[in-house]
Amino acid sequence: GAVVSQHPSWVICKSGTSVKIECRSLDFQATTMFWYRQFPKQSLMLMATSNEGSKATYEQGVEKDKFLINHASLTLSTLTVTSAHPEDSSFYICSARARAAGAQYFGPGTRLTVL
Amino acid sequence: AQSVAQPEDQVNVAEGNPLTVKCTYSVSGNPYLFWYVQYPNRGLQFLLKYITGDNLVKGSYGFEAEFNKSQTSFHLKKPSALVSDSALYFCAVIYGRSSNTGKLIFGQGTTLQVKP
C-alpha cells in the first residue's frame, strides 16, 4: 500500500520553543493532506486540511497561528507547533489522500512532549 | 450531523474464535465507510473500505465488513482471531461531496483483545 512518513517520530522540547513536524507521501502524489491530534486512548481529532499550494483549512477550535501548516508540494506537508506549551503534548498524525480511490493513508505519528 | 459510533470500548475474544467489532453511522446521502487499525504508538493502517457495490467487503489480514443500509451499520468481522490482531480499531466515515474531497471522521475506537 501507499506509504506516508513522518519526521521526527518523537520530540521533546522546552516550553516556548517551536517544533516542526514533516509529513511525506513517499510513493504517491497527495493533493490533500490532513493533520490529526490524538490523546491517549482517544480517537483522532482532525485539526486541519491542506491542499497543495493553498492555505490550510482549520477545524473549529484549532488556532491557526498556533499550528502552522504548509503544504509546499504534492508530497510534503509540515506542521509547526509555535511556542509550544505542555498542553500541546500529544500524538500528532498526518494523513495523505491520493488523487483518486478515496483511501487515506496515515503516517506513523509523532509523539510531542513539551516540558 | 455526520457521525460514526462504536458502541464497545473493548472486545475480548479467544484466539481462533470469530470476532466482530461494531460500528454504526449517521450520514446524509451515501456513506463512504472505512476501517483502520492502530497498534501502540503507531499511525493508522487501512483495512478496508465501502464506497459502493457488494455489501460484503474484504480487506487486509483476513478482515471483512458488511455494509447494512437498513441498520446503518458497518461491522468488522474476522472468522478466526489471532493474538496479533489485538489492537485499537477505528471505524470512519467520509462526509463531503465525494470520497476524494471529503473529510474522514472517526468513531471513538474499540480495543480488541485476543487471548491465547
mmCIF file of C-alpha atoms in Angstrom:
data_model
loop_
_atom_site.group_PDB
_atom_site.id
_atom_site.type_symbol
_atom_site.label_atom_id
_atom_site.label_comp_id
_atom_site.label_asym_id
_atom_site.label_seq_id
_atom_site.Cartn_x
_atom_site.Cartn_y
_atom_site.Cartn_z
ATOM 1 C CA GLY A 1 0.000 0.000 0.000
ATOM 2 C CA ALA A 2 0.850 3.662 -0.126
ATOM 3 C CA VAL A 3 3.468 4.901 2.325
ATOM 4 C CA VAL A 4 3.367 8.071 4.378
ATOM 5 C CA SER A 5 6.316 9.015 6.556
ATOM 6 C CA GLN A 6 6.616 11.453 9.419
ATOM 7 C CA HIS A 7 9.677 13.008 10.931
ATOM 8 C CA PRO A 8 10.575 13.096 13.719
ATOM 9 C CA SER A 9 8.861 10.113 15.306
ATOM 10 C CA TRP A 10 9.218 11.712 18.707
ATOM 11 C CA VAL A 11 10.407 15.036 20.052
ATOM 12 C CA ILE A 12 10.895 16.546 23.474
ATOM 13 C CA CYS A 13 11.165 20.307 23.747
ATOM 14 C CA LYS A 14 11.106 23.084 26.290
ATOM 15 C CA SER A 15 8.067 25.248 26.785
ATOM 16 C CA GLY A 16 8.112 28.264 24.490
ATOM 17 C CA THR A 17 10.030 26.674 21.651
ATOM 18 C CA SER A 18 8.653 25.819 18.216
ATOM 19 C CA VAL A 19 8.613 22.353 16.736
ATOM 20 C CA LYS A 20 8.270 21.380 13.090
ATOM 21 C CA ILE A 21 6.881 18.018 12.004
ATOM 22 C CA GLU A 22 7.233 16.805 8.425
ATOM 23 C CA CYS A 23 4.853 14.547 6.581
ATOM 24 C CA ARG A 24 5.763 12.980 3.256
ATOM 25 C CA SER A 25 3.912 10.752 0.848
ATOM 26 C CA LEU A 26 6.667 8.502 -0.431
ATOM 27 C CA ASP A 27 5.210 6.705 -3.408
ATOM 28 C CA PHE A 28 2.248 8.773 -4.495
ATOM 29 C CA GLN A 29 1.206 12.359 -5.007
ATOM 30 C CA ALA A 30 -1.190 13.679 -2.427
ATOM 31 C CA THR A 31 -3.279 16.669 -3.351
ATOM 32 C CA THR A 32 -4.761 16.710 0.123
ATOM 33 C CA MET A 33 -3.083 16.164 3.471
ATOM 34 C CA PHE A 34 -4.649 16.100 6.884
ATOM 35 C CA TRP A 35 -3.291 16.665 10.367
ATOM 36 C CA TYR A 36 -4.774 14.922 13.372
ATOM 37 C CA ARG A 37 -4.168 15.034 17.051
ATOM 38 C CA GLN A 38 -4.705 12.064 19.308
ATOM 39 C CA PHE A 39 -4.776 11.982 23.094
ATOM 40 C CA PRO A 40 -4.110 8.727 24.956
ATOM 41 C CA LYS A 41 -6.837 6.150 24.455
ATOM 42 C CA GLN A 42 -8.906 8.582 22.455
ATOM 43 C CA SER A 43 -9.916 8.948 18.877
ATOM 44 C CA LEU A 44 -8.243 11.113 16.259
ATOM 45 C CA MET A 45 -9.255 14.738 16.148
ATOM 46 C CA LEU A 46 -8.939 16.436 12.781
ATOM 47 C CA MET A 47 -7.003 19.663 13.149
ATOM 48 C CA ALA A 48 -6.726 20.900 9.589
ATOM 49 C CA THR A 49 -6.892 20.004 5.939
ATOM 50 C CA SER A 50 -4.357 21.279 3.470
ATOM 51 C CA ASN A 51 -4.301 21.254 -0.281
ATOM 52 C CA GLU A 52 -1.084 21.687 -2.194
ATOM 53 C CA GLY A 53 -0.345 25.314 -2.911
ATOM 54 C CA SER A 54 -3.188 26.768 -0.882
ATOM 55 C CA LYS A 55 -3.832 27.755 2.699
ATOM 56 C CA ALA A 56 -4.899 25.120 5.161
ATOM 57 C CA THR A 57 -8.464 24.892 6.373
ATOM 58 C CA TYR A 58 -8.601 24.600 10.148
ATOM 59 C CA GLU A 59 -11.292 22.876 12.161
ATOM 60 C CA GLN A 60 -13.262 24.852 14.652
ATOM 61 C CA GLY A 61 -11.347 25.472 17.835
ATOM 62 C CA VAL A 62 -7.896 24.914 16.322
ATOM 63 C CA GLU A 63 -5.680 28.001 16.444
ATOM 64 C CA LYS A 64 -4.166 28.593 13.034
ATOM 65 C CA ASP A 65 -1.468 30.866 14.448
ATOM 66 C CA LYS A 66 -0.509 28.176 16.903
ATOM 67 C CA PHE A 67 -0.422 25.301 14.458
ATOM 68 C CA LEU A 68 1.125 26.477 11.224
ATOM 69 C CA ILE A 69 0.617 24.193 8.261
ATOM 70 C CA ASN A 70 2.461 24.396 4.994
ATOM 71 C CA HIS A 71 1.751 22.157 2.019
ATOM 72 C CA ALA A 72 4.501 23.180 -0.356
ATOM 73 C CA SER A 73 4.403 20.253 -2.745
ATOM 74 C CA LEU A 74 2.361 17.210 -3.653
ATOM 75 C CA THR A 75 4.493 15.062 -1.379
ATOM 76 C CA LEU A 76 5.279 17.263 1.611
ATOM 77 C CA SER A 77 3.301 18.975 4.327
ATOM 78 C CA THR A 78 4.670 20.443 7.545
ATOM 79 C CA LEU A 79 3.047 21.230 10.868
ATOM 80 C CA THR A 80 4.804 23.739 13.102
ATOM 81 C CA VAL A 81 3.687 23.990 16.704
ATOM 82 C CA THR A 82 4.665 27.511 17.674
ATOM 83 C CA SER A 83 5.561 28.493 21.224
ATOM 84 C CA ALA A 84 4.725 25.033 22.460
ATOM 85 C CA HIS A 85 3.339 24.517 25.945
ATOM 86 C CA PRO A 86 2.810 21.353 27.992
ATOM 87 C CA GLU A 87 -0.846 21.183 26.956
ATOM 88 C CA ASP A 88 0.314 20.783 23.361
ATOM 89 C CA SER A 89 1.896 17.464 24.269
ATOM 90 C CA SER A 90 0.145 14.866 22.164
ATOM 91 C CA PHE A 91 0.457 12.350 19.360
ATOM 92 C CA TYR A 92 0.261 14.111 16.010
ATOM 93 C CA ILE A 93 -0.631 12.068 12.954
ATOM 94 C CA CYS A 94 -0.649 13.183 9.355
ATOM 95 C CA SER A 95 -2.565 11.605 6.547
ATOM 96 C CA ALA A 96 -2.467 11.881 2.789
ATOM 97 C CA ARG A 97 -5.050 11.207 0.154
ATOM 98 C CA ALA A 98 -4.109 10.302 -3.366
ATOM 99 C CA ARG A 99 -5.823 11.912 -6.319
ATOM 100 C CA ALA A 100 -8.262 9.060 -6.695
ATOM 101 C CA ALA A 101 -9.529 5.977 -4.815
ATOM 102 C CA GLY A 102 -10.692 7.743 -1.697
ATOM 103 C CA ALA A 103 -8.467 5.890 0.731
ATOM 104 C CA GLN A 104 -6.456 7.939 3.153
ATOM 105 C CA TYR A 105 -3.036 6.741 4.233
ATOM 106 C CA PHE A 106 -1.629 7.634 7.588
ATOM 107 C CA GLY A 107 1.824 8.398 8.804
ATOM 108 C CA PRO A 108 3.269 6.619 11.843
ATOM 109 C CA GLY A 109 2.712 9.625 14.069
ATOM 110 C CA THR A 110 4.921 11.998 16.054
ATOM 111 C CA ARG A 111 4.939 11.984 19.834
ATOM 112 C CA LEU A 112 5.445 15.551 21.091
ATOM 113 C CA THR A 113 6.323 16.127 24.723
ATOM 114 C CA VAL A 114 6.642 19.690 25.935
ATOM 115 C CA LEU A 115 8.390 20.117 29.257
ATOM 116 C CA ALA B 1 -24.823 15.777 11.661
ATOM 117 C CA GLN B 2 -22.476 13.184 10.236
ATOM 118 C CA SER B 3 -21.215 10.771 12.836
ATOM 119 C CA VAL B 4 -19.994 7.282 13.451
ATOM 120 C CA ALA B 5 -20.314 5.317 16.668
ATOM 121 C CA GLN B 6 -18.505 2.308 18.038
ATOM 122 C CA PRO B 7 -20.621 1.145 20.978
ATOM 123 C CA GLU B 8 -17.970 -1.068 22.577
ATOM 124 C CA ASP B 9 -14.840 0.308 24.209
ATOM 125 C CA GLN B 10 -13.318 -3.153 24.290
ATOM 126 C CA VAL B 11 -13.967 -6.534 22.740
ATOM 127 C CA ASN B 12 -12.425 -9.672 24.173
ATOM 128 C CA VAL B 13 -12.220 -12.879 22.181
ATOM 129 C CA ALA B 14 -10.298 -16.125 22.392
ATOM 130 C CA GLU B 15 -7.801 -16.960 19.686
ATOM 131 C CA GLY B 16 -9.395 -18.987 16.917
ATOM 132 C CA ASN B 17 -12.886 -17.699 17.616
ATOM 133 C CA PRO B 18 -14.730 -15.334 15.282
ATOM 134 C CA LEU B 19 -14.647 -11.661 16.148
ATOM 135 C CA THR B 20 -16.969 -8.752 15.489
ATOM 136 C CA VAL B 21 -16.273 -5.078 16.127
ATOM 137 C CA LYS B 22 -19.401 -2.988 15.796
ATOM 138 C CA CYS B 23 -19.886 0.321 14.003
ATOM 139 C CA THR B 24 -22.961 2.345 13.207
ATOM 140 C CA TYR B 25 -23.104 5.531 11.200
ATOM 141 C CA SER B 26 -25.289 8.523 10.609
ATOM 142 C CA VAL B 27 -24.762 10.420 7.387
ATOM 143 C CA SER B 28 -26.888 12.183 4.868
ATOM 144 C CA GLY B 29 -26.562 10.717 1.420
ATOM 145 C CA ASN B 30 -24.478 7.712 0.520
ATOM 146 C CA PRO B 31 -21.859 6.805 3.085
ATOM 147 C CA TYR B 32 -18.217 6.091 2.382
ATOM 148 C CA LEU B 33 -17.093 3.836 5.220
ATOM 149 C CA PHE B 34 -13.669 2.724 6.365
ATOM 150 C CA TRP B 35 -11.958 0.587 8.955
ATOM 151 C CA TYR B 36 -8.486 1.321 10.272
ATOM 152 C CA VAL B 37 -6.305 -0.440 12.837
ATOM 153 C CA GLN B 38 -3.791 1.203 15.138
ATOM 154 C CA TYR B 39 -1.024 -0.542 17.013
ATOM 155 C CA PRO B 40 0.519 1.138 20.091
ATOM 156 C CA ASN B 41 2.372 4.346 19.300
ATOM 157 C CA ARG B 42 1.817 3.861 15.601
ATOM 158 C CA GLY B 43 -0.237 5.542 12.920
ATOM 159 C CA LEU B 44 -3.347 4.042 11.424
ATOM 160 C CA GLN B 45 -3.298 1.219 8.916
ATOM 161 C CA PHE B 46 -6.037 0.967 6.325
ATOM 162 C CA LEU B 47 -8.020 -2.279 6.481
ATOM 163 C CA LEU B 48 -10.907 -1.881 4.103
ATOM 164 C CA LYS B 49 -13.486 0.485 2.685
ATOM 165 C CA TYR B 50 -17.004 0.521 1.327
ATOM 166 C CA ILE B 51 -17.845 3.008 -1.379
ATOM 167 C CA THR B 52 -20.401 1.188 -3.483
ATOM 168 C CA GLY B 53 -21.140 -2.287 -4.785
ATOM 169 C CA ASP B 54 -21.221 -5.517 -2.812
ATOM 170 C CA ASN B 55 -22.272 -5.126 0.775
ATOM 171 C CA LEU B 56 -19.604 -7.572 1.943
ATOM 172 C CA VAL B 57 -16.178 -6.000 1.675
ATOM 173 C CA LYS B 58 -12.991 -7.994 2.091
ATOM 174 C CA GLY B 59 -9.851 -6.315 3.332
ATOM 175 C CA SER B 60 -6.373 -6.859 4.686
ATOM 176 C CA TYR B 61 -5.279 -9.570 7.119
ATOM 177 C CA GLY B 62 -8.440 -11.637 6.628
ATOM 178 C CA PHE B 63 -10.817 -8.949 7.847
ATOM 179 C CA GLU B 64 -14.127 -8.212 6.225
ATOM 180 C CA ALA B 65 -17.022 -5.869 6.891
ATOM 181 C CA GLU B 66 -20.663 -5.913 5.968
ATOM 182 C CA PHE B 67 -22.482 -2.773 4.962
ATOM 183 C CA ASN B 68 -26.098 -2.870 6.144
ATOM 184 C CA LYS B 69 -28.049 0.111 4.945
ATOM 185 C CA SER B 70 -31.259 -0.653 6.822
ATOM 186 C CA GLN B 71 -29.405 -0.926 10.132
ATOM 187 C CA THR B 72 -26.877 1.807 9.214
ATOM 188 C CA SER B 73 -24.098 -0.495 10.316
ATOM 189 C CA PHE B 74 -20.677 -1.481 9.074
ATOM 190 C CA HIS B 75 -19.421 -4.147 11.465
ATOM 191 C CA LEU B 76 -15.904 -5.502 11.139
ATOM 192 C CA LYS B 77 -15.523 -9.263 11.220
ATOM 193 C CA LYS B 78 -12.942 -11.996 11.064
ATOM 194 C CA PRO B 79 -13.706 -15.728 11.072
ATOM 195 C CA SER B 80 -10.753 -16.725 13.244
ATOM 196 C CA ALA B 81 -8.994 -14.238 15.525
ATOM 197 C CA LEU B 82 -5.249 -14.157 16.087
ATOM 198 C CA VAL B 83 -3.400 -12.841 19.113
ATOM 199 C CA SER B 84 -1.619 -10.448 16.740
ATOM 200 C CA ASP B 85 -4.988 -8.889 15.859
ATOM 201 C CA SER B 86 -5.014 -7.262 19.290
ATOM 202 C CA ALA B 87 -5.038 -3.528 18.613
ATOM 203 C CA LEU B 88 -7.229 -0.438 18.520
ATOM 204 C CA TYR B 89 -9.766 -0.377 15.697
ATOM 205 C CA PHE B 90 -11.409 2.699 14.256
ATOM 206 C CA CYS B 91 -14.444 2.940 12.054
ATOM 207 C CA ALA B 92 -14.620 6.088 9.950
ATOM 208 C CA VAL B 93 -16.943 7.787 7.523
ATOM 209 C CA ILE B 94 -16.296 10.409 4.933
ATOM 210 C CA TYR B 95 -18.597 13.337 4.692
ATOM 211 C CA GLY B 96 -18.496 15.750 1.847
ATOM 212 C CA ARG B 97 -19.371 15.574 -1.737
ATOM 213 C CA SER B 98 -17.065 12.803 -2.764
ATOM 214 C CA SER B 99 -14.650 10.313 -1.355
ATOM 215 C CA ASN B 100 -11.791 12.305 -2.863
ATOM 216 C CA THR B 101 -12.554 15.611 -1.217
ATOM 217 C CA GLY B 102 -14.481 14.808 1.929
ATOM 218 C CA LYS B 103 -13.158 14.601 5.461
ATOM 219 C CA LEU B 104 -12.809 11.443 7.494
ATOM 220 C CA ILE B 105 -14.481 11.436 10.857
ATOM 221 C CA PHE B 106 -13.664 8.670 13.273
ATOM 222 C CA GLY B 107 -15.519 6.653 15.816
ATOM 223 C CA GLN B 108 -14.156 6.578 19.322
ATOM 224 C CA GLY B 109 -12.274 3.358 18.738
ATOM 225 C CA THR B 110 -12.610 -0.182 20.036
ATOM 226 C CA THR B 111 -9.801 -2.069 21.680
ATOM 227 C CA LEU B 112 -9.674 -5.667 20.533
ATOM 228 C CA GLN B 113 -8.025 -8.086 22.905
ATOM 229 C CA VAL B 114 -7.414 -11.600 21.610
ATOM 230 C CA LYS B 115 -6.324 -14.053 24.279
ATOM 231 C CA PRO B 116 -4.384 -17.232 23.563
#
